[in-house]
Short mmCIF file of C-alpha atoms in Angstrom, two decimals:
data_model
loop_
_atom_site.label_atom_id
_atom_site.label_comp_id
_atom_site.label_asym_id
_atom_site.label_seq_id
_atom_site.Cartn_x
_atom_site.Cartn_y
_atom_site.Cartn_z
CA UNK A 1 130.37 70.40 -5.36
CA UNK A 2 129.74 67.86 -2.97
CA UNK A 3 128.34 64.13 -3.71
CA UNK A 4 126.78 61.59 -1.72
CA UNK A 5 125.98 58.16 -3.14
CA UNK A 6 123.29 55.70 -0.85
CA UNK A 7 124.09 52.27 -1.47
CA UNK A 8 123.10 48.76 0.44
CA UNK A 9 125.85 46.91 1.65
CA UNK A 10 124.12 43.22 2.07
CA UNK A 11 121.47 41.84 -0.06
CA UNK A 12 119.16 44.54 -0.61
CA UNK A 13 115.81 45.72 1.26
CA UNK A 14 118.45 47.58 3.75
CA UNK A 15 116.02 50.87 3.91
CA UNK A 16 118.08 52.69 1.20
CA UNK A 17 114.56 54.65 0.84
CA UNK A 18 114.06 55.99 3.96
CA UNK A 19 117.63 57.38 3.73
CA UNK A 20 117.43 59.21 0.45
CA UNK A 21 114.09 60.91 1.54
CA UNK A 22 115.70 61.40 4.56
CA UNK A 23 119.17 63.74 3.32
CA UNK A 24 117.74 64.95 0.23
CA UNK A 25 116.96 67.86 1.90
CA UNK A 26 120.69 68.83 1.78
CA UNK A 27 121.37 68.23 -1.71
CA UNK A 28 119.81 69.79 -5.98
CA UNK A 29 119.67 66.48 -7.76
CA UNK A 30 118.90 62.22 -6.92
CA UNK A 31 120.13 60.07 -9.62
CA UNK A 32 119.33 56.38 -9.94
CA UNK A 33 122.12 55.12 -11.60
CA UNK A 34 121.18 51.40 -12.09
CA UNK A 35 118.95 48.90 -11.75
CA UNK A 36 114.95 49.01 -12.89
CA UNK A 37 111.66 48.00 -11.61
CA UNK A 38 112.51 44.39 -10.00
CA UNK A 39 113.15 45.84 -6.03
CA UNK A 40 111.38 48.38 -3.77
CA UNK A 41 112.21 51.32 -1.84
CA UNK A 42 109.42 52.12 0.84
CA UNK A 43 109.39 55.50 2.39
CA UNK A 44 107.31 56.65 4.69
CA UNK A 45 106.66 60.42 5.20
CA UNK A 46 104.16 63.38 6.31
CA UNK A 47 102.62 62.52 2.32
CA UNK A 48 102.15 59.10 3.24
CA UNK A 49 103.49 55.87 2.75
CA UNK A 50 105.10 54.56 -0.86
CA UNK A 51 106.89 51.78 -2.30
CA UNK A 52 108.98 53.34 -4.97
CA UNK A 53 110.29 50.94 -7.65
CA UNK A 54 111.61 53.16 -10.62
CA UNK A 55 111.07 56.88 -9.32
CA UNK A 56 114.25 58.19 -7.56
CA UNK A 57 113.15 58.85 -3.39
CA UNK A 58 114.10 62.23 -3.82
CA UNK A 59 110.61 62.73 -5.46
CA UNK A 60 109.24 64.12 -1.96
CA UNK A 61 110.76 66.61 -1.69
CA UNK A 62 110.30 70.38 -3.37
CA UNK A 63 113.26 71.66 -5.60
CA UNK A 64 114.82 68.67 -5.85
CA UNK A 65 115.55 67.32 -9.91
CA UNK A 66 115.35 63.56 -9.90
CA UNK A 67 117.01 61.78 -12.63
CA UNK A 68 116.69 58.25 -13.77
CA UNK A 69 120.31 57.82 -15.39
CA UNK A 70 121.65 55.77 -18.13
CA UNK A 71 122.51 52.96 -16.03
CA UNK A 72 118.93 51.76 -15.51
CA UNK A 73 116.78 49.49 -16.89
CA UNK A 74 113.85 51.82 -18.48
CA UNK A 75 110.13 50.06 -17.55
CA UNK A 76 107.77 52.85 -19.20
CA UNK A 77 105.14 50.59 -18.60
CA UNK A 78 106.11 50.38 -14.91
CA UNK A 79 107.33 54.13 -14.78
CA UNK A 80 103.98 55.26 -15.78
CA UNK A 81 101.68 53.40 -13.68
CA UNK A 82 104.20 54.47 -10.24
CA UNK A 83 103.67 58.04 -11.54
CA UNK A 84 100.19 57.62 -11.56
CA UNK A 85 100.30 55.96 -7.95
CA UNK A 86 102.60 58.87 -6.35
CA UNK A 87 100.45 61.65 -7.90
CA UNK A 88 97.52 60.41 -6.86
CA UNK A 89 98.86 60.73 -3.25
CA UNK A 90 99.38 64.14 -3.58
CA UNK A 91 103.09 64.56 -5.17
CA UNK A 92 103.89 67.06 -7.65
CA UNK A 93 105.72 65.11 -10.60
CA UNK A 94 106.32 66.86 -14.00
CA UNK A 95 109.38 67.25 -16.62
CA UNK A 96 110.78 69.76 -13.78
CA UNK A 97 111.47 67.48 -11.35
CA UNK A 98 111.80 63.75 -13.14
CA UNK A 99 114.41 64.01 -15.74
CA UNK A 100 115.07 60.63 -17.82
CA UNK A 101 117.98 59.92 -19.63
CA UNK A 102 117.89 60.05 -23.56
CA UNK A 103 120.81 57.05 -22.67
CA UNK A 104 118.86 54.74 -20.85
CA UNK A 105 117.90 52.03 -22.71
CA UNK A 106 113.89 50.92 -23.01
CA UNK A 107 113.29 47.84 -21.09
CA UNK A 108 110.50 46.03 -23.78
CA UNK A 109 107.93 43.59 -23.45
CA UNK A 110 109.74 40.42 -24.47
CA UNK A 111 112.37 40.90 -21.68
CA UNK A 112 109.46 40.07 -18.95
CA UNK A 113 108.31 37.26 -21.37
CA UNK A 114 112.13 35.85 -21.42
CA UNK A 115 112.50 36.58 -17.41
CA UNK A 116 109.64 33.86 -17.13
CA UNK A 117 110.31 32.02 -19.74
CA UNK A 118 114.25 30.83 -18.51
CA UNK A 119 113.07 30.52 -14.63
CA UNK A 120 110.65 28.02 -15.52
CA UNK A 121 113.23 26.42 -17.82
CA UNK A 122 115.44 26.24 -14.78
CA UNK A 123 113.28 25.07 -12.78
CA UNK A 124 114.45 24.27 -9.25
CA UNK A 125 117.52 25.55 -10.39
CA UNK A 126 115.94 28.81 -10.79
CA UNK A 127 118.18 32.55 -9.90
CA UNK A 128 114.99 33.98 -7.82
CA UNK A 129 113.95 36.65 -10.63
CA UNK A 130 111.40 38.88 -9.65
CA UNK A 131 110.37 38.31 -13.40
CA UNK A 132 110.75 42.04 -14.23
CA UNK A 133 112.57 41.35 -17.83
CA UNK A 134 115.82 42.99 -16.03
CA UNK A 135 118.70 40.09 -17.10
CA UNK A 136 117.40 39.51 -20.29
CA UNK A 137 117.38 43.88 -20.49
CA UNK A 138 120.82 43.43 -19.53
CA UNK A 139 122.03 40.70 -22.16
CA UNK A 140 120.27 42.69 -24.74
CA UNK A 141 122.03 45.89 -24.00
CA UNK A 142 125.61 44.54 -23.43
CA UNK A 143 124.85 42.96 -26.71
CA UNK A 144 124.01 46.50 -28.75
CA UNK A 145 120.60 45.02 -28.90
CA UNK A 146 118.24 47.70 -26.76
CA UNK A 147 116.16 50.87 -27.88
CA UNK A 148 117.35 53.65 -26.14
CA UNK A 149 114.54 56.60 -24.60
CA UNK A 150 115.94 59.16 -27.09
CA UNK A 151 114.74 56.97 -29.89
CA UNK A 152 110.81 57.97 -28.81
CA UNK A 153 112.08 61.41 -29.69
CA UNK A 154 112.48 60.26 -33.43
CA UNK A 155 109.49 57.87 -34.21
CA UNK A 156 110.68 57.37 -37.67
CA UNK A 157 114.06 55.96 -37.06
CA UNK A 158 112.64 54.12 -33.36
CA UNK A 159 110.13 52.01 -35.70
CA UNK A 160 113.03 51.32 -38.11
CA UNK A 161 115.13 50.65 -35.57
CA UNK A 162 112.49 48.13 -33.18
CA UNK A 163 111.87 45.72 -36.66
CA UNK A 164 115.83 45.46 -37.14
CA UNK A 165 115.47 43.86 -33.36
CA UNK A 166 112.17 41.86 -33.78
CA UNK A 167 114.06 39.40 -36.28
CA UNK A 168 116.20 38.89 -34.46
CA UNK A 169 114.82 38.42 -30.71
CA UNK A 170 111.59 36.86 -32.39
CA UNK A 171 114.26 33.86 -33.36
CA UNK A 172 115.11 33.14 -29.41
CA UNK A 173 111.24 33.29 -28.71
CA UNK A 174 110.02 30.98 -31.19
CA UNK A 175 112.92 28.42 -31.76
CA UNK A 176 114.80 28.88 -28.51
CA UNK A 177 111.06 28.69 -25.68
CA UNK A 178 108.87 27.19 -28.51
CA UNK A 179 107.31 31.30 -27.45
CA UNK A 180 104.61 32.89 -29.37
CA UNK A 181 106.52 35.95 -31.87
CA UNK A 182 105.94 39.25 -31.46
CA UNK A 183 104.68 41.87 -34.32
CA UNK A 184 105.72 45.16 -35.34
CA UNK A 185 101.92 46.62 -34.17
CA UNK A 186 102.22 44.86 -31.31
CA UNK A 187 105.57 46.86 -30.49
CA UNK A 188 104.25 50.30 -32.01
CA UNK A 189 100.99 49.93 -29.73
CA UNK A 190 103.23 49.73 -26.45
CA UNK A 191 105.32 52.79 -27.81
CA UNK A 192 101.97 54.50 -28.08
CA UNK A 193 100.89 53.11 -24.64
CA UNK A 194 103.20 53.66 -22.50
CA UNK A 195 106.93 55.38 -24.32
CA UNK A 196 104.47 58.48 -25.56
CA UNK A 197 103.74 58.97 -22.31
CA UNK A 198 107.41 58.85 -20.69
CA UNK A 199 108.41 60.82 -23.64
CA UNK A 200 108.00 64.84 -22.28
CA UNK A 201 110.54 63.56 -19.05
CA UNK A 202 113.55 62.42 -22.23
CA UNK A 203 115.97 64.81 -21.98
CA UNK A 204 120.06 65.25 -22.27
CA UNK A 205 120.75 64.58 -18.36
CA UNK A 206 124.11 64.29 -18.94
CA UNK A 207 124.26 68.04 -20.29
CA UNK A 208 121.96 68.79 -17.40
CA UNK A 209 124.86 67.21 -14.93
CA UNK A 210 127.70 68.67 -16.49
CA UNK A 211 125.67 72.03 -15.46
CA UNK A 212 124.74 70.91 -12.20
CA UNK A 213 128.31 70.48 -11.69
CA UNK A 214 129.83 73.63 -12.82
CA UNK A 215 127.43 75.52 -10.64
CA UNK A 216 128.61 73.40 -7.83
CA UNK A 217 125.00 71.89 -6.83
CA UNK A 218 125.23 68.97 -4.68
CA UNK A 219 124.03 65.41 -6.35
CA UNK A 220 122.74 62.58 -4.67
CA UNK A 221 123.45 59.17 -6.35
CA UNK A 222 120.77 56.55 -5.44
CA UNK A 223 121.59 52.11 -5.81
CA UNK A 224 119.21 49.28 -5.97
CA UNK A 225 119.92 46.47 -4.33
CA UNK A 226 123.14 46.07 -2.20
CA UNK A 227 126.75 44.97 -2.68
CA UNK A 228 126.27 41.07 -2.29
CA UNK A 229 123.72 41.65 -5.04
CA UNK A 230 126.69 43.52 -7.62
CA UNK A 231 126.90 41.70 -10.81
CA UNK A 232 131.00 41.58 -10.41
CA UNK A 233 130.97 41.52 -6.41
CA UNK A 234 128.11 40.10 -5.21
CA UNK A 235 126.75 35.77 -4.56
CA UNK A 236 127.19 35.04 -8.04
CA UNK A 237 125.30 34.01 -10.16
CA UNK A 238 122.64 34.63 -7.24
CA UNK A 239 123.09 38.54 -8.14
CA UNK A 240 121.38 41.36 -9.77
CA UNK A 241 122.30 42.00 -13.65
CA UNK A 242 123.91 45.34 -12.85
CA UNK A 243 126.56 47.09 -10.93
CA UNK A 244 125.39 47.88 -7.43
CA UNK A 245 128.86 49.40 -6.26
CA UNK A 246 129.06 53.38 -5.38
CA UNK A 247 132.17 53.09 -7.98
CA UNK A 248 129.71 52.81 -10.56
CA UNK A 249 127.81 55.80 -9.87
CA UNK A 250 129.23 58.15 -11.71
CA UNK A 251 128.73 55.92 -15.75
CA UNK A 252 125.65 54.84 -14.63
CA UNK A 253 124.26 58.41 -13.78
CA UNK A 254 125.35 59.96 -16.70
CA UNK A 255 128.16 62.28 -15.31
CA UNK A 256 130.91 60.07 -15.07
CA UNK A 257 133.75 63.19 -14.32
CA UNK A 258 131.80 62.66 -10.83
CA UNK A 259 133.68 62.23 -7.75
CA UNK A 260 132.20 60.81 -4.81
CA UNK A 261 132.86 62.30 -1.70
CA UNK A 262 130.60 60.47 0.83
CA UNK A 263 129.63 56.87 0.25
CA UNK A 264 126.45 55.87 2.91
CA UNK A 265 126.54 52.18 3.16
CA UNK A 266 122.71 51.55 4.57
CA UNK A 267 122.81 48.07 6.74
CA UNK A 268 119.89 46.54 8.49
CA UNK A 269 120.48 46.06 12.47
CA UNK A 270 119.62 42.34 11.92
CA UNK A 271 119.74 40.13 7.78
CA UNK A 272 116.69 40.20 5.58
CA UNK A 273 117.47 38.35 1.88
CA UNK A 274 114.60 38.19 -0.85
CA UNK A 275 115.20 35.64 -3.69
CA UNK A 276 117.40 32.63 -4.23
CA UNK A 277 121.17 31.78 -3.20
CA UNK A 278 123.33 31.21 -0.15
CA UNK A 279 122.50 33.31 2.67
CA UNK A 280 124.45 31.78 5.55
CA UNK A 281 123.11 33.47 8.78
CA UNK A 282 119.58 32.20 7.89
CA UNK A 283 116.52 30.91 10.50
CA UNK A 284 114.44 29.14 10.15
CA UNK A 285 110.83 27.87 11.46
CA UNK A 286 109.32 29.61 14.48
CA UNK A 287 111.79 32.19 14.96
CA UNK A 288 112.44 33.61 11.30
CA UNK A 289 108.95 33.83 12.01
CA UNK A 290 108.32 36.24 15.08
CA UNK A 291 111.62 38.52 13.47
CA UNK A 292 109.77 38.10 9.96
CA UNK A 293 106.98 39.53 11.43
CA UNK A 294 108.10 42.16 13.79
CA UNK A 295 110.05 43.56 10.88
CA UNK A 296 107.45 43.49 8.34
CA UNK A 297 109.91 41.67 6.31
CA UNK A 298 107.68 41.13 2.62
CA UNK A 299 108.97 42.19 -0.39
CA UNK A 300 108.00 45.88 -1.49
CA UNK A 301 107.96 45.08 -5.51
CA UNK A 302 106.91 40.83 -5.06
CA UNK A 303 105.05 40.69 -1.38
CA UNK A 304 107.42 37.68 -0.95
CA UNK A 305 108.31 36.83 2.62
CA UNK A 306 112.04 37.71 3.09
CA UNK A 307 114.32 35.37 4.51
CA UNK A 308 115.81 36.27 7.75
CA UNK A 309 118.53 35.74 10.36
CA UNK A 310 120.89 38.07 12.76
CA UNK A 311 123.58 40.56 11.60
CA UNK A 312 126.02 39.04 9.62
CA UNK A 313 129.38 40.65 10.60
CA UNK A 314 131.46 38.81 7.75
CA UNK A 315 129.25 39.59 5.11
CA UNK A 316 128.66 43.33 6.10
CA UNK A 317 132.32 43.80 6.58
CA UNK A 318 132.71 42.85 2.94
CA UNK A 319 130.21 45.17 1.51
CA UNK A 320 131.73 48.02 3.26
CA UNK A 321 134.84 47.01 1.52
CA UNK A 322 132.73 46.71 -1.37
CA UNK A 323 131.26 49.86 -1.57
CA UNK A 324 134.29 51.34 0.22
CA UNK A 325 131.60 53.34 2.91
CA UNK A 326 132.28 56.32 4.67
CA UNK A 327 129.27 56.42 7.05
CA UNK A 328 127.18 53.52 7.91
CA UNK A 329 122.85 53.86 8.46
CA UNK A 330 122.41 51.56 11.01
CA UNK A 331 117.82 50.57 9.94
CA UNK A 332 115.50 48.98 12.17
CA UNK A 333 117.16 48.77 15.29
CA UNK A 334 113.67 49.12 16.49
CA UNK A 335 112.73 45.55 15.63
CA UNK A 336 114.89 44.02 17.57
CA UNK A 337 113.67 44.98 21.18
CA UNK A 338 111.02 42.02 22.07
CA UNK A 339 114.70 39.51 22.08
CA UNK A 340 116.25 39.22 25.27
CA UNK A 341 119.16 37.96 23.75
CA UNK A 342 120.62 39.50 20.25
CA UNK A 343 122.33 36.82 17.89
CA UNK A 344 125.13 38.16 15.88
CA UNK A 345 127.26 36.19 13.24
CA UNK A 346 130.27 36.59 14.00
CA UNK A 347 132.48 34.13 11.78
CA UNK A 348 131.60 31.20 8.87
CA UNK A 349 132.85 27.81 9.71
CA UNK A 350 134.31 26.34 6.68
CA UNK A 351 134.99 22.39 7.10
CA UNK A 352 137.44 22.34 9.72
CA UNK A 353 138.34 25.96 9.98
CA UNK A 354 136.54 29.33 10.90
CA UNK A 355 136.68 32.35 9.00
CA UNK A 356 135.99 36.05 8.99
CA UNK A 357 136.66 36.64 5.63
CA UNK A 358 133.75 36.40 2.76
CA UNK A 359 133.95 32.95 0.92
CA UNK A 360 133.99 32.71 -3.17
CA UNK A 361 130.90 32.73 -3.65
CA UNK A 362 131.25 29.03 -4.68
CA UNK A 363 132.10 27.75 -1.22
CA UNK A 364 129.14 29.47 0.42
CA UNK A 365 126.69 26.99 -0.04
CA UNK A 366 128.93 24.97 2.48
CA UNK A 367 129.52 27.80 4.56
CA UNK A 368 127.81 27.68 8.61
CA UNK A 369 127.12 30.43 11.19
CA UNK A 370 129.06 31.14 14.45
CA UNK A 371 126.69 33.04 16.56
CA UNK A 372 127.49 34.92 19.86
CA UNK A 373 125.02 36.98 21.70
CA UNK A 374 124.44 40.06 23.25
CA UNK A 375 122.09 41.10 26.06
CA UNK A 376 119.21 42.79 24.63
CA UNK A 377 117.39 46.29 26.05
CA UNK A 378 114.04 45.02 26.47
CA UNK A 379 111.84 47.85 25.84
CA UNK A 380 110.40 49.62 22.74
CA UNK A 381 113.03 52.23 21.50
CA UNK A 382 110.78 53.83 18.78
CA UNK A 383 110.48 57.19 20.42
CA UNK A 384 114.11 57.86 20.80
CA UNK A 385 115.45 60.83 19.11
CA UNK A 386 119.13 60.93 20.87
CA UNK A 387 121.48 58.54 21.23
CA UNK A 388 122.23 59.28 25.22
CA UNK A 389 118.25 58.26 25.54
CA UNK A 390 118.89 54.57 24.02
CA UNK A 391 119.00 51.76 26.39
CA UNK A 392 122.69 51.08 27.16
CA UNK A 393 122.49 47.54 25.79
CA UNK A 394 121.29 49.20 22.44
CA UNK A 395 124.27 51.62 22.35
CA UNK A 396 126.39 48.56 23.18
CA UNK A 397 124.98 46.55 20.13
CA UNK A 398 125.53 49.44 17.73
CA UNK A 399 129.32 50.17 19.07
CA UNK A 400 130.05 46.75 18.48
CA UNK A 401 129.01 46.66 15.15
CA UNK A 402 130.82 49.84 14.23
CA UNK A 403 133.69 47.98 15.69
CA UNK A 404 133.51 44.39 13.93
CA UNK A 405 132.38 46.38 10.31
CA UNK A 406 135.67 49.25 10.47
CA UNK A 407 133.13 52.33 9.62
CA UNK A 408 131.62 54.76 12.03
CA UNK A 409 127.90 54.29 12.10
CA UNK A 410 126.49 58.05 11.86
CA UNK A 411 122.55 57.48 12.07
CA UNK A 412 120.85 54.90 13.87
CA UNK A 413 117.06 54.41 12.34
CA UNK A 414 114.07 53.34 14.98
CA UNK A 415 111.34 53.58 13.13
CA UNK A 416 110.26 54.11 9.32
CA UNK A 417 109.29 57.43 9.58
CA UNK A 418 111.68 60.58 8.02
CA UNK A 419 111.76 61.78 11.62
CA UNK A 420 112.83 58.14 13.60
CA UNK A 421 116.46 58.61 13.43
CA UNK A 422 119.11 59.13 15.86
CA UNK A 423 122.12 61.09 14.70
CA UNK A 424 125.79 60.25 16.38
#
């Protein structure tokens, strides 16, 4: 059996996507092991274009079994409506090739209401939510406090079950964000809504793994997010509410006797950051602009304007550690072709001293950029298929990267499309 987990190794938006709809073609099962609805994955295809928020990117492609795992955050309400979106483009999805996990808790209304709720109590002091319910899904379930998918299977016990919780969250809405309460109906109409129609893809994954891996079938583990987004590892408390790491993989999936033999850290050729927090490297003005642009960089799930800056060579070498990568996807090289110069960060200043090690995360707020540059190639590399082809100053860019990062970079990505990658 061999596995392969995708993971980001900065803050997210790295083209994770394009890289699991890319290799899937070599492996039996995806599994999205954490994380929910609150981030995109855009792939782009001979079906089309799609930004993927809950549905595994293995989706595309025939014969493959895509799992959403225990480890994530369970939207039916968003689930639903992207299945709806992807069929209607022409893809196949049924109980045969989307699997949910009878472990994976139910993300419910009142976590969005509580998302929006504490950002606007924080005010500027806000964490950036997308406002997606997934912290407060998070609190809930580390709490014992969540329904979990298997429960639609036994309506009896799920209704039982949903007014034990309604006491008590109803308590935090009313008395905690002055919050209108919620009702029994009110939950029982969104099981009928929404969980009735997630429930024919509930099923024992973990049984389903446990097969998968007896009969040797090679399993795909799929992250949200990226490493400086991690809960434990990541720009606290600027982070997602779950584990981003490959290490997590195997609990979050549902087969945790997994062992992962090939970690792909996926790391954008220049930085892109949605939400709040430190993000040292950063532009500003005119030119975050023109590299905004060229890269497209809005937000797949939000349509937020990412913030932007060059490679960060400190940070990325501390999600490969992170994530402990065996193969770097080098995305958008592409985009950076109309800069005759290429910025790189290549150390923080701290005070008095430079660094090349990742701060604390509570000294990165004083944290600045040292830049160095690099000639740039000057012409539009989006046809390249080889990696003799690219401009020298292109291969030079990438080499030093590999260099400055300690893991071989294996597939250089020119373009969105499955077919605009270079393989070294």
């Amino acid at each position: 059996m061999s596995n392969c987990a995708i993971v980001g190794i900065n803050w997210g938006d790295e083209g994770k996507g394009r890289m699991v709809d890319l290799i899937t073609q070599d492996y039996d099962v995806v599994v999205r092991y954490q994380g929910g609805g609150n981030a995109g994955h855009t792939v782009v295809n001979e079906k089309g274009k799609f930004a993927l928020h809950l549905l595994p990117s293995g989706i595309f492609r025939d014969g493959v079994v895509n799992i959403l795992g225990n480890g994530v955050a369970l939207d039916c309400e968003s689930l639903w409506k992207e299945i709806q979106e992807v069929a209607a483009q022409g893809v196949s999805i049924t109980p045969d090739n989307l699997m949910v996990s009878d472990r994976a808790s139910l993300l419910l209304p009142w976590h969005r209401d509580l998302d929006g709720l504490e950002e606007a109590r924080l005010k500027d002091k806000k964490y950036g939510s997308t406002k997606q319910g997934i912290a407060p899904f998070y609190s809930d379930k580390f709490q014992k406090k969540t329904v979990m998918a298997g429960e639609l299977l036994y309506p009896r016990q799920l209704r039982s079950h949903l007014e034990d919780l309604l006491e008590w969250k109803n308590l935090t809405l009313t008395k905690v964000y002055n919050a209108a309460p919620y009702t029994i109906e009110q939950l029982m109409d969104w099981v009928a809504d929404y969980g009735e129609k997630i429930r024919p893809f509930i099923r024992d994954t973990g049984a389903f793994l446990r097969q998968a891996q007896a009969e040797n079938k090679r399993v795909l583990f799929e992250a949200q997010l990226g490493a400086l987004r991690d809960l434990d590892y990541g720009i606290y408390p600027y982070t997602t509410s779950s584990n981003a790491v490959a290490a997590y993989a195997p609990v979050g999936s549902g087969l945790p006797s997994a062992r992962i033999d090939e970690v792909i850290g996926v790391v954008k050729a220049y930085s892109s950051c949605v939400g709040e927090g430190p993000f040292t490297c950063e532009w500003f003005g005119e030119e975050a602009d023109r590299l905004r642009e060229a890269g497209n960089e809005y937000g797949a799930k939000t349509g937020r304007p990412r913030r932007v800056g060059p490679i960060d060579i400190v940070a990325t070498r501390y999600g490969v550690q992170c994530q402990a990568a065996t193969n770097i996807a080098l995305t958008k090289l592409d985009v950076l072709s109309y800069l005759d110069k290429i910025p790189v960060c290549v150390r923080y200043e701290l005070g008095s001293q430079q660094t090349d090690r990742f701060p604390f995360p509570a000294l990165l707020a004083e944290a600045k950029p040292v830049v160095e540059y690099m000639d740039g190639w000057g012409c539009d590399i989006s046809g390249v298929r080889t990696w003799e082809d690219l401009p020298e100053a292109a291969r030079k860019y990438v080499e030093y990267i590999e260099k400055e990062i300690g893991c071989r970079i294996g597939y250089v990505s020119v373009g969105p499309e499955r077919d605009a990658i270079i393989l070294r």
